[in-house]
Short mmCIF file of C-alpha atoms in Angstrom, two decimals:
data_model
loop_
_atom_site.label_atom_id
_atom_site.label_comp_id
_atom_site.label_asym_id
_atom_site.label_seq_id
_atom_site.Cartn_x
_atom_site.Cartn_y
_atom_site.Cartn_z
CA MET B 1 120.54 86.09 43.26
CA ASP B 2 123.67 85.72 45.44
CA ALA B 3 125.84 87.06 42.64
CA LEU B 4 123.52 90.06 42.27
CA LYS B 5 123.67 90.75 46.00
CA GLN B 6 127.45 90.66 45.94
CA GLU B 7 127.46 92.96 42.90
CA LEU B 8 125.11 95.38 44.67
CA LYS B 9 127.34 95.56 47.71
CA GLU B 10 130.38 96.28 45.56
CA ASN B 11 128.52 98.93 43.56
CA ILE B 12 127.13 100.63 46.66
CA ILE B 13 130.56 100.80 48.28
CA GLU B 14 132.08 102.26 45.12
CA GLN B 15 129.28 104.62 44.12
CA LEU B 16 128.65 105.98 47.59
CA ASN B 17 132.34 106.21 48.56
CA LEU B 18 131.97 104.07 51.66
CA GLU B 19 135.62 104.19 52.62
CA ASP B 20 137.17 101.32 54.57
CA MET B 21 134.09 99.16 54.03
CA SER B 22 134.06 95.82 52.21
CA PRO B 23 131.14 93.72 50.89
CA ASP B 24 131.64 91.37 53.83
CA ASP B 25 130.76 94.24 56.18
CA ILE B 26 127.24 94.48 54.74
CA ALA B 27 124.78 91.76 55.70
CA ASN B 28 121.99 91.05 53.24
CA ASP B 29 119.36 92.18 55.71
CA ASP B 30 121.22 95.21 57.13
CA MET B 31 119.21 98.43 57.02
CA LEU B 32 120.85 100.64 54.40
CA PHE B 33 119.47 103.87 55.88
CA GLY B 34 118.98 105.00 59.46
CA ASP B 35 120.85 102.93 62.01
CA GLY B 36 122.28 100.52 59.44
CA LEU B 37 124.82 101.85 56.94
CA GLY B 38 123.78 105.41 57.77
CA LEU B 39 123.18 106.45 54.16
CA ASP B 40 121.66 109.92 53.57
CA SER B 41 119.24 111.54 51.13
CA ILE B 42 121.91 112.19 48.49
CA ASP B 43 122.89 108.52 48.71
CA ALA B 44 119.25 107.63 48.04
CA LEU B 45 119.35 109.70 44.85
CA GLU B 46 122.59 107.99 43.84
CA LEU B 47 120.92 104.61 44.30
CA ILE B 48 118.05 105.70 42.04
CA VAL B 49 120.61 106.67 39.36
CA MET B 50 122.38 103.34 39.87
CA LEU B 51 119.15 101.40 39.30
CA ASP B 52 118.65 103.27 36.02
CA LYS B 53 122.24 103.10 34.81
CA SER B 54 123.07 99.52 35.75
CA TYR B 55 119.73 97.75 35.53
CA GLY B 56 117.53 99.91 33.31
CA ILE B 57 115.00 100.56 36.06
CA LYS B 58 113.50 104.04 36.21
CA LEU B 59 111.84 104.94 39.50
CA THR B 60 109.25 107.57 38.69
CA ASP B 61 108.10 107.93 42.28
CA PRO B 62 111.03 108.48 44.69
CA LYS B 63 108.76 107.32 47.54
CA GLU B 64 109.01 103.81 46.10
CA GLY B 65 112.67 103.89 47.05
CA ARG B 66 111.93 103.63 50.75
CA ALA B 67 110.83 100.00 50.48
CA ILE B 68 113.17 99.05 47.65
CA PHE B 69 116.28 100.40 49.36
CA GLU B 70 115.53 98.93 52.75
CA SER B 71 118.25 96.29 52.47
CA ILE B 72 120.37 94.37 49.97
CA ASN B 73 117.69 91.65 50.02
CA THR B 74 114.88 94.04 49.04
CA MET B 75 117.01 95.72 46.37
CA ALA B 76 118.01 92.40 44.82
CA ALA B 77 114.41 91.17 44.79
CA TYR B 78 113.15 94.34 43.10
CA ILE B 79 115.95 94.37 40.52
CA THR B 80 115.43 90.70 39.65
CA GLU B 81 111.75 91.38 38.96
CA HIS B 82 112.06 94.67 37.09
CA ARG B 83 115.46 94.82 35.39
CA THR B 84 115.56 95.58 31.67
CA LYS B 85 119.29 95.09 31.26
CA MET M 1 137.84 148.64 68.52
CA SER M 2 140.28 149.75 65.84
CA ASN M 3 141.59 147.53 63.06
CA THR M 4 144.97 147.19 64.72
CA ASP M 5 143.46 145.31 67.65
CA TYR M 6 142.95 142.13 65.69
CA TYR M 7 145.39 139.29 65.40
CA ILE M 8 146.13 136.24 63.30
CA LYS M 9 145.77 133.59 65.94
CA SER M 10 146.91 130.63 63.85
CA TYR M 11 147.41 129.70 60.20
CA CYS M 12 147.54 126.53 58.17
CA SER M 13 148.82 125.73 54.73
CA ILE M 14 148.31 122.66 52.56
CA LYS M 15 150.29 122.58 49.33
CA ASN M 16 153.07 120.65 47.61
CA GLN M 17 152.17 117.47 49.52
CA ARG M 18 152.75 119.21 52.84
CA VAL M 19 150.54 120.31 55.71
CA SER M 20 151.85 123.01 57.99
CA LEU M 21 150.48 124.76 61.05
CA ASN M 22 151.89 128.10 62.18
CA GLY M 23 154.91 127.59 59.96
CA SER M 24 155.81 124.11 61.20
CA ILE M 25 155.31 121.07 58.99
CA LEU M 26 152.74 118.73 60.52
CA PHE M 27 152.73 116.15 57.78
CA LYS M 28 154.32 115.49 54.44
CA ASP M 29 153.69 112.72 52.03
CA GLU M 30 155.31 111.55 48.86
CA SER M 31 152.06 110.43 47.22
CA LYS M 32 152.10 111.45 43.60
CA SER M 33 148.38 112.07 43.29
CA TYR M 34 146.28 114.59 45.19
CA ILE M 35 143.72 111.90 46.00
CA ASP M 36 146.32 109.72 47.71
CA PHE M 37 147.87 112.70 49.47
CA ILE M 38 144.62 114.05 50.87
CA LYS M 39 143.57 110.59 52.04
CA ALA M 40 146.95 110.11 53.73
CA THR M 41 146.52 113.51 55.39
CA TYR M 42 143.05 112.56 56.63
CA LYS M 43 144.45 109.40 58.21
CA ASN M 44 147.52 111.13 59.61
CA GLN M 45 145.39 113.81 61.26
CA ASN M 46 143.10 111.14 62.71
CA VAL M 47 140.01 113.01 61.56
CA LYS M 48 137.41 110.18 61.73
CA TYR M 49 134.61 111.78 59.74
CA PRO M 50 133.29 109.29 57.14
CA LYS M 51 131.44 112.01 55.21
CA PHE M 52 134.88 113.32 54.21
CA PHE M 53 135.07 110.61 51.56
CA LYS M 54 131.87 111.83 49.93
CA MET M 55 133.20 115.37 49.50
CA ASP M 56 134.62 116.76 46.29
CA ASN M 57 138.31 117.65 45.99
CA LEU M 58 137.86 121.31 46.93
CA SER M 59 135.81 120.50 50.01
CA LYS M 60 138.28 117.84 51.17
CA LEU M 61 141.07 120.39 50.96
CA ALA M 62 139.16 123.16 52.74
CA PHE M 63 137.78 120.76 55.34
CA LEU M 64 141.19 119.38 56.34
CA ALA M 65 142.85 122.81 56.46
CA ALA M 66 140.01 124.08 58.65
CA ASP M 67 140.17 120.96 60.79
CA VAL M 68 143.89 121.45 61.46
CA LEU M 69 143.13 124.95 62.75
CA LEU M 70 139.85 124.43 64.55
CA LYS M 71 140.71 121.27 66.46
CA ASN M 72 143.20 123.36 68.44
CA GLU M 73 140.49 125.83 69.37
CA GLU M 74 138.75 123.37 71.68
CA LEU M 75 135.35 124.44 70.38
CA ASN M 76 132.20 123.02 71.90
CA THR M 77 130.65 121.28 68.90
CA GLU M 78 127.47 120.66 70.88
CA SER M 79 126.59 124.35 70.75
CA GLU M 80 126.76 127.13 68.17
CA ASN M 81 130.11 128.81 67.56
CA ASN M 82 130.15 132.41 66.39
CA ILE M 83 133.00 132.03 63.91
CA ALA M 84 132.52 133.48 60.43
CA ILE M 85 134.06 131.99 57.31
CA VAL M 86 135.49 134.08 54.47
CA PHE M 87 137.07 132.03 51.71
CA SER M 88 138.36 132.80 48.25
CA ASN M 89 139.91 131.19 45.21
CA SER M 90 140.19 131.62 41.46
CA ALA M 91 138.85 128.33 40.07
CA SER M 92 135.57 128.36 41.97
CA SER M 93 134.20 124.77 41.81
CA LEU M 94 135.49 124.21 38.27
CA ASP M 95 136.97 120.77 38.97
CA THR M 96 133.58 119.41 40.05
CA ASP M 97 131.74 121.44 37.41
CA ARG M 98 133.77 119.60 34.76
CA LYS M 99 132.89 116.22 36.25
CA HIS M 100 129.22 117.09 36.21
CA GLN M 101 129.47 118.39 32.66
CA GLU M 102 131.11 115.14 31.52
CA SER M 103 128.26 113.14 33.02
CA ILE M 104 125.68 115.02 30.95
CA GLN M 105 127.76 115.32 27.77
CA ASN M 106 126.37 112.26 26.07
CA LYS M 107 122.60 112.12 25.65
CA GLU M 108 122.78 108.37 25.13
CA SER M 109 124.44 107.98 28.51
CA TYR M 110 122.90 110.77 30.54
CA TYR M 111 123.46 109.88 34.18
CA PRO M 112 124.30 112.99 36.22
CA SER M 113 125.40 112.09 39.72
CA PRO M 114 123.48 113.85 42.52
CA ALA M 115 126.51 113.44 44.77
CA VAL M 116 128.68 115.31 42.25
CA PHE M 117 126.07 117.92 41.42
CA VAL M 118 125.68 119.08 45.02
CA TYR M 119 129.31 120.22 44.97
CA THR M 120 129.01 122.41 41.89
CA LEU M 121 129.29 125.55 44.01
CA PRO M 122 132.50 126.59 45.80
CA ASN M 123 130.78 127.60 49.03
CA ILE M 124 129.60 124.04 49.71
CA CYS M 125 132.96 123.50 51.41
CA ILE M 126 131.96 126.21 53.89
CA GLY M 127 128.86 124.19 54.70
CA GLU M 128 130.91 121.06 55.34
CA ILE M 129 133.12 122.89 57.83
CA SER M 130 130.15 124.62 59.45
CA ILE M 131 128.35 121.30 59.97
CA LYS M 132 131.34 119.63 61.61
CA TYR M 133 132.16 122.55 63.92
CA LYS M 134 128.70 124.09 64.32
CA LEU M 135 129.79 127.45 62.97
CA TYR M 136 126.67 129.60 62.85
CA SER M 137 127.80 132.95 61.56
CA GLU M 138 128.39 134.97 58.41
CA ASN M 139 129.99 133.23 55.46
CA SER M 140 131.19 134.27 52.03
CA PHE M 141 133.17 132.78 49.18
CA PHE M 142 134.86 135.24 46.82
CA ILE M 143 136.36 134.53 43.41
CA PHE M 144 139.52 136.48 42.53
CA ASP M 145 142.21 136.08 39.89
CA ASN M 146 144.81 135.79 42.63
CA PHE M 147 145.15 135.75 46.40
CA ASN M 148 143.70 139.04 47.60
CA ALA M 149 145.00 139.95 51.06
CA ASP M 150 143.47 143.40 50.76
CA HIS M 151 139.95 142.14 50.46
CA LEU M 152 140.25 139.43 53.11
CA PHE M 153 141.74 141.95 55.54
CA THR M 154 139.04 144.55 54.98
CA TYR M 155 136.16 142.10 55.03
CA SER M 156 137.35 140.31 58.19
CA ASN M 157 137.87 143.56 60.03
CA SER M 158 134.43 144.70 59.04
CA LEU M 159 132.81 141.53 60.41
CA LEU M 160 134.73 141.73 63.67
CA SER M 161 134.30 145.45 64.26
CA SER M 162 130.55 145.22 63.64
CA ASN M 163 130.33 142.30 66.10
CA LYS M 164 129.06 139.92 63.46
CA ALA M 165 131.47 137.26 64.67
CA ASP M 166 133.89 136.49 67.48
CA ALA M 167 136.50 135.20 65.07
CA ILE M 168 136.98 134.73 61.32
CA LEU M 169 138.26 131.65 59.56
CA CYS M 170 139.50 133.01 56.29
CA GLY M 171 141.87 132.50 53.42
CA TRP M 172 142.39 130.88 50.06
CA VAL M 173 141.39 127.37 49.03
CA GLU M 174 142.00 126.40 45.45
CA PHE M 175 141.63 123.16 43.52
CA ASP M 176 141.81 122.97 39.77
CA LYS M 177 143.02 119.64 38.42
CA GLU M 178 145.38 117.25 40.16
CA ASP M 179 148.53 119.37 40.26
CA ASN M 180 146.96 122.68 41.21
CA TYR M 181 145.81 122.66 44.80
CA GLU M 182 146.55 125.01 47.63
CA ALA M 183 144.93 125.93 50.91
CA PHE M 184 145.99 128.79 53.13
CA LEU M 185 143.60 129.43 56.00
CA TYR M 186 144.02 131.55 59.09
CA LEU M 187 142.01 132.55 62.14
CA VAL M 188 141.53 136.20 62.98
CA SER M 189 140.31 137.34 66.40
CA ASP M 190 141.18 139.76 69.16
CA LYS M 191 143.71 137.27 70.54
CA GLY M 192 147.02 136.16 69.11
CA ASN M 193 150.61 137.12 68.53
CA ILE M 194 150.67 138.17 64.88
CA LYS M 195 149.02 141.49 64.12
CA HIS M 196 146.27 141.27 61.53
CA THR M 197 147.72 143.42 58.75
CA LYS M 198 147.70 143.11 54.98
CA GLN M 199 151.47 142.77 55.03
CA ASN M 200 151.42 139.92 57.55
CA ILE M 201 148.69 138.09 55.66
CA THR M 202 150.70 138.35 52.45
CA THR M 203 153.92 137.27 54.16
CA LEU M 204 152.32 134.21 55.74
CA TYR M 205 150.64 133.26 52.46
CA ASN M 206 153.97 133.40 50.65
CA THR M 207 155.82 131.43 53.31
#
């Protein structure tokens, strides 16, 4: 699980072009949206694509994303349970 | 007010790894790639706008050229500014269009990026500038084969003389592959030292 969390942080930084940010800057329980990393709605769509591309998880209802993308912890837990690759 | 009462208040050029304002070089960089150069320019100009890094190449270029000009205008970004934007180029958003096309080329690996897709229109760069500086006025993005001083002159004068805007941020912003980038933006208003004429626009563009 720790390796997955590290991988997620690296992927998020790369995919969402979070310049001058390193994995160490993101705590596992940091809010990804709102007051946390300040991600926006386009970032949310990018995360949905990332789940599909990297882990074979297709979110059919974007509203599910709200809980899944709350933090690195929630993302890692969801991916561990649902990944197909 | 007649056409001759308008002036080019300031102008900015970004090309050949150089940024200049009103004819003076502000910054030059020996970076070989556009990506390195534009990032170095962002840091040199102390922009501090993280969304910059999410923009496509065309928007980064337009945004920085506009920033060089507008930060000297001391605009109140807490309220609306009546500055219109009239941009032009020849490649439209082709650089980003290609990236999007590549991402949907292979049906076995069909993962279009929303962040890329939203930039598959050239006028998105106008939106980026408008958001940062709260420019709430007319805006247009024209596609021409080459720089068209005639059209920019006529269109800007029309906007000003019909009181659609207090000033016009206009010019040419082009990005098509790594080695073909160029921004030439200028501000037109009823204040300034350089008369707003087709000849002066052309001369400044070719400087």
